[in-house]
Coordinates of C-alpha atoms (C1' of nucleotides) in Angstrom, one line a residue:
Chain A
X13 CA 0.0 0.0 0.0
X14 CA 2.0 3.0 -1.2
X15 CA 0.7 5.5 1.2
X16 CA 2.4 8.4 -0.6
X17 CA 4.4 7.9 -3.7
X18 CA 8.0 6.9 -2.8
X19 CA 10.1 5.3 -5.4
X20 CA 7.7 3.7 -7.9
X21 CA 10.1 0.8 -8.6
X22 CA 10.4 -0.3 -5.0
X23 CA 6.7 0.1 -4.2
X24 CA 5.8 -1.9 -7.3
X25 CA 8.3 -4.5 -6.4
X26 CA 6.9 -4.8 -2.9
X27 CA 3.4 -5.1 -4.4
X28 CA 4.5 -7.8 -6.8
X29 CA 6.2 -9.8 -4.2
X30 CA 3.3 -9.4 -1.9
X31 CA 1.0 -10.6 -4.7
X32 CA 3.1 -13.7 -5.2
X33 CA 2.8 -14.4 -1.5
X34 CA -0.9 -13.7 -1.3
X35 CA -1.7 -15.9 -4.2
X36 CA 0.3 -18.7 -2.8
X37 CA 2.9 -18.7 -5.6
X38 CA 5.5 -18.1 -3.0
X39 CA 4.2 -20.5 -0.2
X40 CA 4.1 -19.9 3.5
X41 CA 7.4 -20.5 5.1
X42 CA 9.4 -20.2 1.9
X43 CA 12.7 -18.3 2.2
X44 CA 13.1 -15.1 0.2
X45 CA 16.7 -14.7 -1.0
X46 CA 17.6 -11.2 -2.1
X47 CA 19.8 -12.4 -4.9
X48 CA 17.1 -14.7 -6.3
X49 CA 14.5 -12.0 -6.3
X50 CA 16.9 -9.5 -7.8
X51 CA 17.7 -11.9 -10.6
X52 CA 14.1 -12.8 -11.1
X53 CA 13.1 -9.2 -11.6
X54 CA 16.2 -8.3 -13.5
X55 CA 17.4 -5.6 -11.0
X56 CA 20.0 -5.2 -8.4
X57 CA 19.7 -6.3 -4.8
X58 CA 19.3 -2.7 -3.5
X59 CA 15.6 -2.1 -4.3
X60 CA 14.9 -5.7 -3.3
X61 CA 16.2 -5.1 0.2
X62 CA 14.0 -2.0 0.6
X63 CA 11.0 -3.8 -0.7
X64 CA 11.6 -6.7 1.7
X65 CA 11.9 -4.2 4.5
X66 CA 8.6 -2.7 3.5
X67 CA 7.0 -6.1 3.6
X68 CA 8.6 -6.8 6.9
X69 CA 7.1 -3.8 8.6
X70 CA 3.8 -5.0 7.3
X71 CA 4.4 -8.3 9.1
X72 CA 4.0 -10.5 6.0
X73 CA 7.5 -11.7 6.1
X74 CA 10.0 -12.2 8.8
X75 CA 13.6 -11.1 8.6
X76 CA 16.3 -12.7 10.7
X77 CA 19.5 -10.6 10.7
X78 CA 22.2 -12.1 8.5
X79 CA 19.9 -15.1 7.9
X80 CA 17.4 -13.9 5.4
X81 CA 13.7 -13.5 5.1
X82 CA 10.9 -16.1 5.1
X83 CA 7.2 -15.8 4.5
X84 CA 5.8 -15.6 7.9
X85 CA 3.8 -18.6 9.1
X86 CA 0.7 -17.2 10.8
X87 CA -0.4 -18.8 14.0
X88 CA -4.1 -19.2 14.4
X89 CA -4.3 -17.0 17.5
X90 CA -2.6 -14.2 15.5
X91 CA -5.4 -14.5 12.9
X92 CA -8.0 -14.3 15.6
X93 CA -6.3 -11.3 17.1
X94 CA -6.2 -9.5 13.8
X95 CA -9.8 -10.3 13.0
X96 CA -11.0 -9.0 16.3
X97 CA -9.4 -5.7 15.4
X98 CA -10.6 -5.9 11.9
X99 CA -14.1 -6.5 13.1
X100 CA -14.1 -3.3 15.0
X101 CA -12.6 -1.3 12.2
X102 CA -15.0 -2.7 9.6
X103 CA -17.8 -2.1 12.0
X104 CA -16.8 1.6 12.2
X105 CA -16.5 1.6 8.4
X106 CA -20.0 0.3 8.0
X107 CA -21.4 2.8 10.5
X108 CA -19.8 5.7 8.6
X109 CA -20.7 4.3 5.2
X110 CA -24.4 4.2 6.1
X111 CA -24.6 8.0 6.1
X112 CA -22.6 8.3 2.8
X113 CA -23.7 5.5 0.6
X114 CA -25.8 6.6 -2.4
X115 CA -28.2 4.3 -4.2
X116 CA -25.8 3.7 -7.1
X117 CA -23.1 2.3 -4.8
X118 CA -25.6 0.1 -3.0
X119 CA -26.7 -1.2 -6.3
X120 CA -23.0 -1.8 -7.2
X121 CA -22.5 -3.7 -3.9
X122 CA -25.5 -5.8 -4.7
X123 CA -24.2 -6.6 -8.1
X124 CA -20.8 -7.5 -6.8
X125 CA -22.3 -9.8 -4.1
X126 CA -24.6 -11.7 -6.5
X127 CA -21.8 -12.0 -9.0
X128 CA -19.6 -13.5 -6.4
X129 CA -22.3 -15.9 -5.3
X130 CA -23.0 -17.0 -8.9
X131 CA -19.4 -17.6 -9.5
X132 CA -19.2 -19.7 -6.3
X133 CA -22.0 -21.8 -7.7
X134 CA -20.2 -22.2 -11.0
X135 CA -17.1 -23.1 -9.0
X136 CA -18.9 -25.8 -7.2
X137 CA -19.8 -27.2 -10.7
X138 CA -16.1 -27.4 -11.4
X139 CA -15.1 -24.1 -13.0
X140 CA -11.5 -22.8 -12.7
X141 CA -10.7 -21.4 -9.3
X142 CA -9.0 -18.3 -10.6
X143 CA -7.9 -15.9 -7.9
X144 CA -11.0 -15.4 -6.0
X145 CA -11.1 -13.2 -3.0
X146 CA -11.0 -10.2 -5.3
X147 CA -14.7 -10.2 -5.4
X148 CA -15.0 -10.3 -1.7
X149 CA -12.3 -7.7 -1.3
X150 CA -14.1 -5.6 -3.8
X151 CA -17.2 -5.7 -1.8
X152 CA -15.5 -4.7 1.4
X153 CA -13.3 -2.2 -0.4
X154 CA -16.4 -0.4 -1.7
X155 CA -17.5 0.0 1.9
X156 CA -14.1 1.2 3.0
X157 CA -14.2 3.8 0.3
X158 CA -17.7 4.9 1.2
X159 CA -16.6 5.3 4.8
X160 CA -14.6 8.3 3.6
X161 CA -11.9 7.9 6.2
X162 CA -8.5 7.5 4.6
X163 CA -6.8 6.4 7.8
X164 CA -9.4 3.8 8.3
X165 CA -9.2 2.5 4.7
X166 CA -5.4 2.4 5.0
X167 CA -5.4 0.4 8.3
X168 CA -8.0 -2.1 7.0
X169 CA -5.8 -2.6 3.9
X170 CA -2.8 -3.1 6.1
X171 CA -4.6 -5.7 8.2
X172 CA -5.9 -7.5 5.1
X173 CA -2.4 -7.7 3.8
X174 CA -1.1 -9.1 7.1
X175 CA -1.1 -12.7 6.1
X176 CA -1.7 -14.7 3.0
X177 CA -5.3 -15.6 2.6
X178 CA -4.5 -18.2 -0.1
X179 CA -8.1 -17.9 -1.1
X180 CA -8.4 -20.5 -3.7
X181 CA -7.6 -23.1 -1.1
X182 CA -10.2 -21.6 1.2
X183 CA -12.8 -21.6 -1.5
X184 CA -12.4 -25.2 -2.2
X185 CA -12.5 -26.1 1.4
X186 CA -15.8 -24.8 2.6
X187 CA -17.4 -24.1 -0.7
X188 CA -21.1 -24.6 -0.2
X189 CA -21.9 -23.7 3.4
X190 CA -19.5 -20.8 3.8
X191 CA -20.4 -19.2 0.5
X192 CA -24.1 -19.3 1.2
X193 CA -23.5 -17.8 4.6
X194 CA -21.2 -15.2 3.2
X195 CA -23.8 -14.2 0.6
X196 CA -26.6 -14.0 3.1
X197 CA -24.6 -11.9 5.5
X198 CA -23.7 -9.5 2.8
X199 CA -27.4 -9.3 1.8
X200 CA -28.5 -8.5 5.3
X201 CA -25.8 -5.9 5.5
X202 CA -27.1 -4.3 2.3
X203 CA -30.6 -4.2 3.7
X204 CA -29.3 -2.3 6.8
X205 CA -27.5 0.0 4.4
X206 CA -30.6 0.6 2.4
X207 CA -32.6 1.2 5.5
X208 CA -30.0 3.6 6.8
X209 CA -29.7 1.7 10.1
X210 CA -26.2 2.5 11.2
X211 CA -26.3 0.6 14.4
X212 CA -27.6 -2.5 12.8
X213 CA -25.1 -2.3 10.0
X214 CA -22.2 -1.9 12.4
X215 CA -23.3 -4.9 14.4
X216 CA -23.9 -7.1 11.4
X217 CA -20.5 -6.2 10.0
X218 CA -18.8 -7.0 13.3
X219 CA -20.4 -10.4 13.4
X220 CA -19.7 -11.0 9.8
X221 CA -16.0 -10.3 10.1
X222 CA -15.6 -12.3 13.3
X223 CA -17.2 -15.3 11.6
X224 CA -14.9 -14.9 8.6
X225 CA -11.9 -14.6 10.9
X226 CA -13.0 -17.8 12.6
X227 CA -13.1 -19.6 9.3
X228 CA -9.6 -18.3 8.4
X229 CA -8.2 -19.3 11.7
X230 CA -9.7 -22.7 11.4
X231 CA -8.1 -23.0 8.0
X232 CA -4.7 -22.1 9.4
X233 CA -5.2 -24.5 12.3
X234 CA -6.0 -27.3 9.9
X235 CA -3.1 -26.4 7.7
X236 CA -0.5 -26.3 10.5
X237 CA -1.7 -29.6 11.9
X238 CA -1.5 -31.3 8.6
X239 CA 1.8 -29.8 7.7
X240 CA 3.7 -30.0 10.9
X241 CA 2.4 -32.9 12.8
X242 CA 0.7 -35.1 10.2
Chain B
X20 CA 8.1 -0.3 15.9
X21 CA 10.3 -3.2 15.0
X22 CA 7.6 -5.8 14.6
X23 CA 10.1 -8.6 14.3
X24 CA 13.8 -7.9 14.5
X25 CA 15.2 -6.9 11.2
X26 CA 18.5 -5.2 11.0
X27 CA 19.1 -3.6 14.4
X28 CA 20.9 -0.7 13.0
X29 CA 18.2 0.4 10.5
X30 CA 15.5 -0.1 13.1
X31 CA 17.4 1.9 15.7
X32 CA 18.1 4.6 13.1
X33 CA 14.4 4.8 12.2
X34 CA 13.5 5.0 15.9
X35 CA 16.0 7.8 16.5
X36 CA 14.9 9.8 13.5
X37 CA 11.3 9.3 14.6
X38 CA 12.1 10.4 18.1
X39 CA 13.7 13.6 16.7
X40 CA 10.6 14.3 14.8
X41 CA 8.2 13.5 17.6
X42 CA 10.1 15.7 20.0
X43 CA 10.1 18.5 17.6
X44 CA 13.9 18.6 17.2
X45 CA 13.3 18.1 13.6
X46 CA 10.3 20.4 13.0
X47 CA 7.3 19.7 10.8
X48 CA 7.9 20.4 7.2
X49 CA 11.6 20.2 7.5
X50 CA 13.5 18.4 4.6
X51 CA 15.4 15.2 5.5
X52 CA 18.5 14.9 3.3
X53 CA 20.0 11.5 3.3
X54 CA 23.5 12.7 3.2
X55 CA 23.0 15.0 6.2
X56 CA 21.4 12.2 8.2
X57 CA 24.2 9.8 7.2
X58 CA 26.9 12.2 8.2
X59 CA 25.0 13.1 11.4
X60 CA 24.9 9.4 12.5
X61 CA 28.3 8.6 11.0
X62 CA 27.1 5.9 8.6
X63 CA 26.5 5.6 4.9
X64 CA 23.4 6.6 3.1
X65 CA 22.2 3.0 2.5
X66 CA 20.8 2.4 6.0
X67 CA 19.4 5.9 6.1
X68 CA 17.4 5.2 2.9
X69 CA 15.9 2.1 4.4
X70 CA 15.1 3.9 7.6
X71 CA 13.4 6.7 5.7
X72 CA 11.4 4.3 3.7
X73 CA 10.3 2.7 7.0
X74 CA 9.2 6.0 8.3
X75 CA 7.5 6.7 5.0
X76 CA 5.3 3.6 5.2
X77 CA 4.3 4.8 8.7
X78 CA 3.2 8.1 7.1
X79 CA 5.3 10.3 9.3
X80 CA 7.4 11.6 6.4
X81 CA 6.6 12.1 2.8
X82 CA 9.0 11.1 0.0
X83 CA 8.9 12.7 -3.3
X84 CA 10.8 10.8 -6.0
X85 CA 14.1 12.4 -6.8
X86 CA 13.2 15.3 -4.6
X87 CA 13.7 14.0 -1.1
X88 CA 11.8 13.5 2.1
X89 CA 10.1 16.1 4.3
X90 CA 8.4 15.7 7.7
X91 CA 4.7 15.5 6.8
X92 CA 2.6 18.4 7.7
X93 CA -0.6 16.9 9.2
X94 CA -3.9 18.5 8.2
X95 CA -6.4 18.8 10.9
X96 CA -8.9 16.5 9.2
X97 CA -6.3 13.8 9.0
X98 CA -5.9 14.1 12.8
X99 CA -9.6 13.8 13.3
X100 CA -9.8 10.8 11.0
X101 CA -6.9 9.1 12.8
X102 CA -8.4 9.7 16.2
X103 CA -11.8 8.4 15.2
X104 CA -10.0 5.2 14.4
X105 CA -7.9 5.3 17.5
X106 CA -11.0 5.9 19.6
X107 CA -12.5 2.7 18.4
X108 CA -9.2 0.7 18.9
X109 CA -8.6 2.1 22.4
X110 CA -12.2 1.3 23.2
X111 CA -11.7 -2.3 22.2
X112 CA -8.5 -2.3 24.2
X113 CA -10.3 -1.0 27.3
X114 CA -13.0 -3.6 26.9
X115 CA -10.6 -6.4 26.7
X116 CA -8.4 -5.0 29.5
X117 CA -11.3 -5.1 31.9
X118 CA -11.3 -8.8 32.0
X119 CA -7.6 -9.0 32.3
X120 CA -6.4 -6.2 34.6
X121 CA -5.2 -7.3 38.0
X122 CA -5.3 -5.1 41.1
X123 CA -1.6 -4.4 40.9
X124 CA -1.8 -3.0 37.4
X125 CA -4.8 -0.9 38.3
X126 CA -2.8 0.5 41.2
X127 CA 0.1 1.2 38.8
X128 CA -2.3 3.0 36.5
X129 CA -3.5 5.1 39.3
X130 CA 0.0 5.9 40.3
X131 CA 1.0 6.9 36.8
X132 CA -2.1 9.1 36.5
X133 CA -1.6 10.9 39.7
X134 CA 2.1 11.4 39.0
X135 CA 1.2 12.9 35.7
X136 CA -1.3 15.2 37.3
X137 CA 1.1 16.3 39.9
X138 CA 3.8 17.0 37.4
X139 CA 1.3 19.1 35.4
X140 CA 0.7 21.2 38.5
X141 CA 4.5 21.6 39.0
X142 CA 4.7 22.5 35.4
X143 CA 2.1 25.2 35.8
X144 CA 4.3 26.6 38.6
X145 CA 7.1 26.9 36.1
X146 CA 9.0 23.6 36.2
X147 CA 11.0 22.3 33.2
X148 CA 8.7 21.0 30.4
X149 CA 10.9 17.9 29.8
X150 CA 9.4 15.6 27.3
X151 CA 6.0 15.0 28.6
X152 CA 3.6 12.7 26.9
X153 CA 5.6 9.8 28.1
X154 CA 3.4 9.7 31.2
X155 CA 0.2 9.8 29.1
X156 CA 1.7 7.3 26.7
X157 CA 2.6 5.1 29.6
X158 CA -0.9 5.1 31.0
X159 CA -2.4 4.1 27.7
X160 CA 0.4 1.7 27.0
X161 CA -0.3 -0.2 30.2
X162 CA -3.9 -0.7 28.9
X163 CA -2.7 -1.8 25.5
X164 CA -0.5 -4.4 27.2
X165 CA -3.4 -5.5 29.4
X166 CA -5.6 -6.0 26.4
X167 CA -3.3 -8.8 25.5
X168 CA -3.8 -8.5 21.7
X169 CA -0.5 -7.9 20.0
X170 CA -2.1 -6.8 16.7
X171 CA -4.2 -4.3 18.6
X172 CA -1.2 -3.0 20.5
X173 CA 0.8 -2.7 17.3
X174 CA -1.8 -0.8 15.4
X175 CA -2.3 1.6 18.2
X176 CA 1.4 2.2 18.3
X177 CA 1.4 2.8 14.7
X178 CA -1.4 5.3 14.8
X179 CA 0.2 7.1 17.7
X180 CA 3.4 7.4 15.7
X181 CA 1.5 8.8 12.7
X182 CA 2.2 12.4 13.4
X183 CA 4.3 14.4 15.7
X184 CA 2.5 15.2 18.9
X185 CA 5.0 17.8 19.9
X186 CA 3.8 17.5 23.4
X187 CA 5.7 20.1 25.2
X188 CA 3.9 22.7 23.1
X189 CA 0.6 21.1 23.7
X190 CA 1.2 21.0 27.4
X191 CA 2.0 24.7 27.6
X192 CA -1.0 25.5 25.5
X193 CA -3.9 24.2 27.5
X194 CA -2.2 23.5 30.7
X195 CA -4.8 23.9 33.4
X196 CA -8.2 23.0 31.9
X197 CA -7.1 20.2 29.6
X198 CA -4.8 18.6 32.2
X199 CA -7.6 18.6 34.8
X200 CA -10.0 17.1 32.3
X201 CA -7.5 14.4 31.3
X202 CA -6.8 13.5 34.9
X203 CA -10.5 13.1 35.7
X204 CA -11.3 11.1 32.6
X205 CA -8.5 8.7 33.5
X206 CA -9.9 8.4 37.0
X207 CA -13.4 7.6 35.8
X208 CA -11.9 5.0 33.5
X209 CA -10.0 3.5 36.4
X210 CA -13.2 3.2 38.4
X211 CA -14.9 1.4 35.5
X212 CA -11.9 -0.9 35.4
X213 CA -12.1 -1.5 39.2
X214 CA -15.8 -2.2 38.9
X215 CA -15.2 -4.6 36.0
X216 CA -17.7 -2.7 33.8
X217 CA -16.4 -3.4 30.3
X218 CA -19.2 -1.6 28.5
X219 CA -18.7 1.6 30.5
X220 CA -14.9 1.4 30.2
X221 CA -15.2 1.1 26.5
X222 CA -17.5 4.0 26.2
X223 CA -15.5 6.2 28.5
X224 CA -12.3 5.4 26.6
X225 CA -13.9 6.2 23.3
X226 CA -15.1 9.6 24.5
X227 CA -11.8 10.3 26.1
X228 CA -9.8 9.6 23.0
X229 CA -12.2 11.6 20.8
X230 CA -11.8 14.5 23.1
X231 CA -8.0 14.2 23.0
X232 CA -8.1 14.0 19.2
X233 CA -10.2 17.2 19.1
X234 CA -7.6 18.9 21.2
X235 CA -4.8 17.8 19.0
X236 CA -6.7 18.8 15.8
X237 CA -7.3 22.2 17.3
X238 CA -3.7 22.5 18.0
X239 CA -2.7 21.7 14.4
X240 CA -5.4 24.1 13.1
X241 CA -4.1 26.9 15.2
X242 CA -0.5 26.0 14.2
X243 CA -1.2 26.0 10.5
X244 CA -3.1 29.2 10.6
X245 CA -0.3 31.0 12.5
X246 CA 2.4 29.6 10.4
X247 CA 1.0 29.7 6.9
X248 CA -1.4 32.7 6.9
X249 CA -0.1 34.8 9.8
Chain C
dG4 C1' 32.5 -43.0 19.2
dA5 C1' 31.0 -38.4 20.6
dC6 C1' 32.0 -33.7 21.1
dC7 C1' 34.4 -29.7 20.3
dT8 C1' 37.0 -26.8 17.1
dT9 C1' 38.0 -24.7 13.0
dG10 C1' 37.6 -23.7 8.2
dT11 C1' 34.8 -22.8 4.2
dG12 C1' 30.6 -21.5 1.8
dA13 C1' 26.6 -18.7 1.4
dT14 C1' 24.0 -14.8 2.5
dT15 C1' 23.0 -10.5 4.4
dG16 C1' 24.5 -5.7 5.7
dG17 C1' 27.0 -1.4 4.8
dA18 C1' 29.9 1.6 1.8
dT19 C1' 30.9 3.4 -2.5
dC20 C1' 30.2 4.5 -7.3
dC21 C1' 27.7 6.0 -11.2
dA22 C1' 23.4 7.4 -13.6
dA23 C1' 19.0 9.8 -13.7
dT24 C1' 16.2 13.5 -12.4
dT25 C1' 15.2 18.0 -10.9
dA26 C1' 15.8 22.6 -9.1
dT27 C1' 18.4 26.8 -9.8
dG28 C1' 21.0 30.3 -11.8
dG29 C1' 22.7 32.9 -15.6
dG30 C1' 22.4 34.3 -20.2
dC31 C1' 19.9 35.2 -24.4
dC32 C1' 16.1 36.5 -27.2
dC33 C1' 12.0 39.0 -28.0
Chain D
dG24 C1' 12.7 44.7 -18.9
dG25 C1' 10.5 40.3 -18.7
dG26 C1' 10.2 35.6 -20.0
dC27 C1' 12.2 31.5 -22.0
dC28 C1' 16.0 28.3 -22.5
dC29 C1' 20.0 26.0 -21.4
dA30 C1' 23.8 24.6 -18.4
dT31 C1' 25.3 23.3 -14.0
dA32 C1' 24.9 21.9 -9.2
dA33 C1' 22.7 19.1 -5.9
dT34 C1' 20.1 15.2 -4.5
dT35 C1' 18.1 10.9 -5.0
dG36 C1' 17.9 6.1 -7.0
dG37 C1' 20.1 1.8 -8.6
dA38 C1' 24.3 -1.1 -9.2
dT39 C1' 28.4 -2.9 -7.5
dC40 C1' 31.9 -3.9 -4.1
dC41 C1' 33.6 -5.5 0.2
dA42 C1' 33.1 -6.8 5.1
dA43 C1' 30.7 -9.2 8.7
dT44 C1' 27.9 -12.9 10.3
dC45 C1' 26.1 -17.4 10.5
dA46 C1' 25.3 -22.3 9.1
dC47 C1' 27.4 -26.4 7.9
dA48 C1' 30.8 -29.8 7.4
dA49 C1' 35.2 -31.9 8.1
dG50 C1' 38.8 -33.0 11.0
dG51 C1' 41.0 -33.6 15.3
dT52 C1' 41.0 -34.7 20.3
dC53 C1' 39.5 -36.7 24.5

DNA sequence: GACCTTGTGATTGGATCCAATTATGGGCCC
DNA sequence: GGGCCCATAATTGGATCCAATCACAAGGTC
């Protein structure tokens, strides 16, 4: 998240590496060698170092002095902690958005939500997984934007970038039930938006995010148990 | 805020530069030349660049490509935005802390608060200003810690580091009234803690932070008007 | 045979070098 | 005399070089 501008190259680089991690192309726990990344992007190690440091401050990777960087392995309780915070922030975003959402944006939110749902149905039928999460992120992102608080938007972006939400795997895991639930919770939220009920929207959003966090934490729990002990 | 470890030198450097900015030694709007900083700390420009980038992602400084970095000039609405977020986060911290605070910590909080108050009285009598804010930060920091949520603690630290709260100036400005108010709000909060009333504590904290944010925003408003137009 | 020691390889961290970009000043033209 | 243009200085950005640190392995000693 290039807050200001900074060097375009380094920020782009950080974004690209982050994307590779988020998508799972660079898996959790994998080492990130500066020389490799530099060669891979056809540049010197200098900007790579700065990009890695940027990712490090975001908490996505871990840098051990003189030892190198690895993609951080999130522990389930960290996910729960983060989502407890995120729930509060998204709740605030929802409350603020209620007073600012126009009908067009609500319609857009509806469209995004149904599109996401329909795609999930197609996915259950065996369609290509193709980086999902974008639809969900888009839905929430529209609300961030509508909240009209740049700091809030920024901090939510930061928390969402905190650990890889290797979404395709998630999607496959709890396809039917979770998707249905997600869709319905979004719909309920939209109704609260349309009704202009800020208190309800804030509460629904809080619960929605907490539930999503629980799902993600479960996923990481499952993952760590299969990888490390099984 | 060295989340993990990273290079000790760069993180220390970032912390030291940040401290200089926070204390007002490097004033708002001042340019930060890499060569100067390097010479000043007796090192090369390389770590300085990384430290500056770290500060940039925190939003404390602004980096214009090929033009250099300047200490960011906060606009009052940014302060309000940030404090609206901070209020929500501190509220959550207070709520969580209620269930976790032991009597010893509550006593410590009380001690810190009264010490801060007494010092403010001495200050009004003409004592040395000496970097204040530490007491207030200590008070809130103890609550962060008691909330036992590392992510929450980290994000609060981040938001508190977002713009210079050149506290000595603030202290001088609204010495009597604001200090009294601050002390009493802390006391009320402590009572809620002692009573184990999480809802009340959360609400008191939210209002307390919002008020503090208003004070800070006012200060920046006043400052910008005197500096830029007067 | 196990443990400690030492040497070597790999990788990061810091310093220096060079290129690219931009502000600034002087000179020229209108 | 004012405005435009070009040259130069200053500063950042990227590349390369060298030192420092750490892991790992081989050899020696008890």
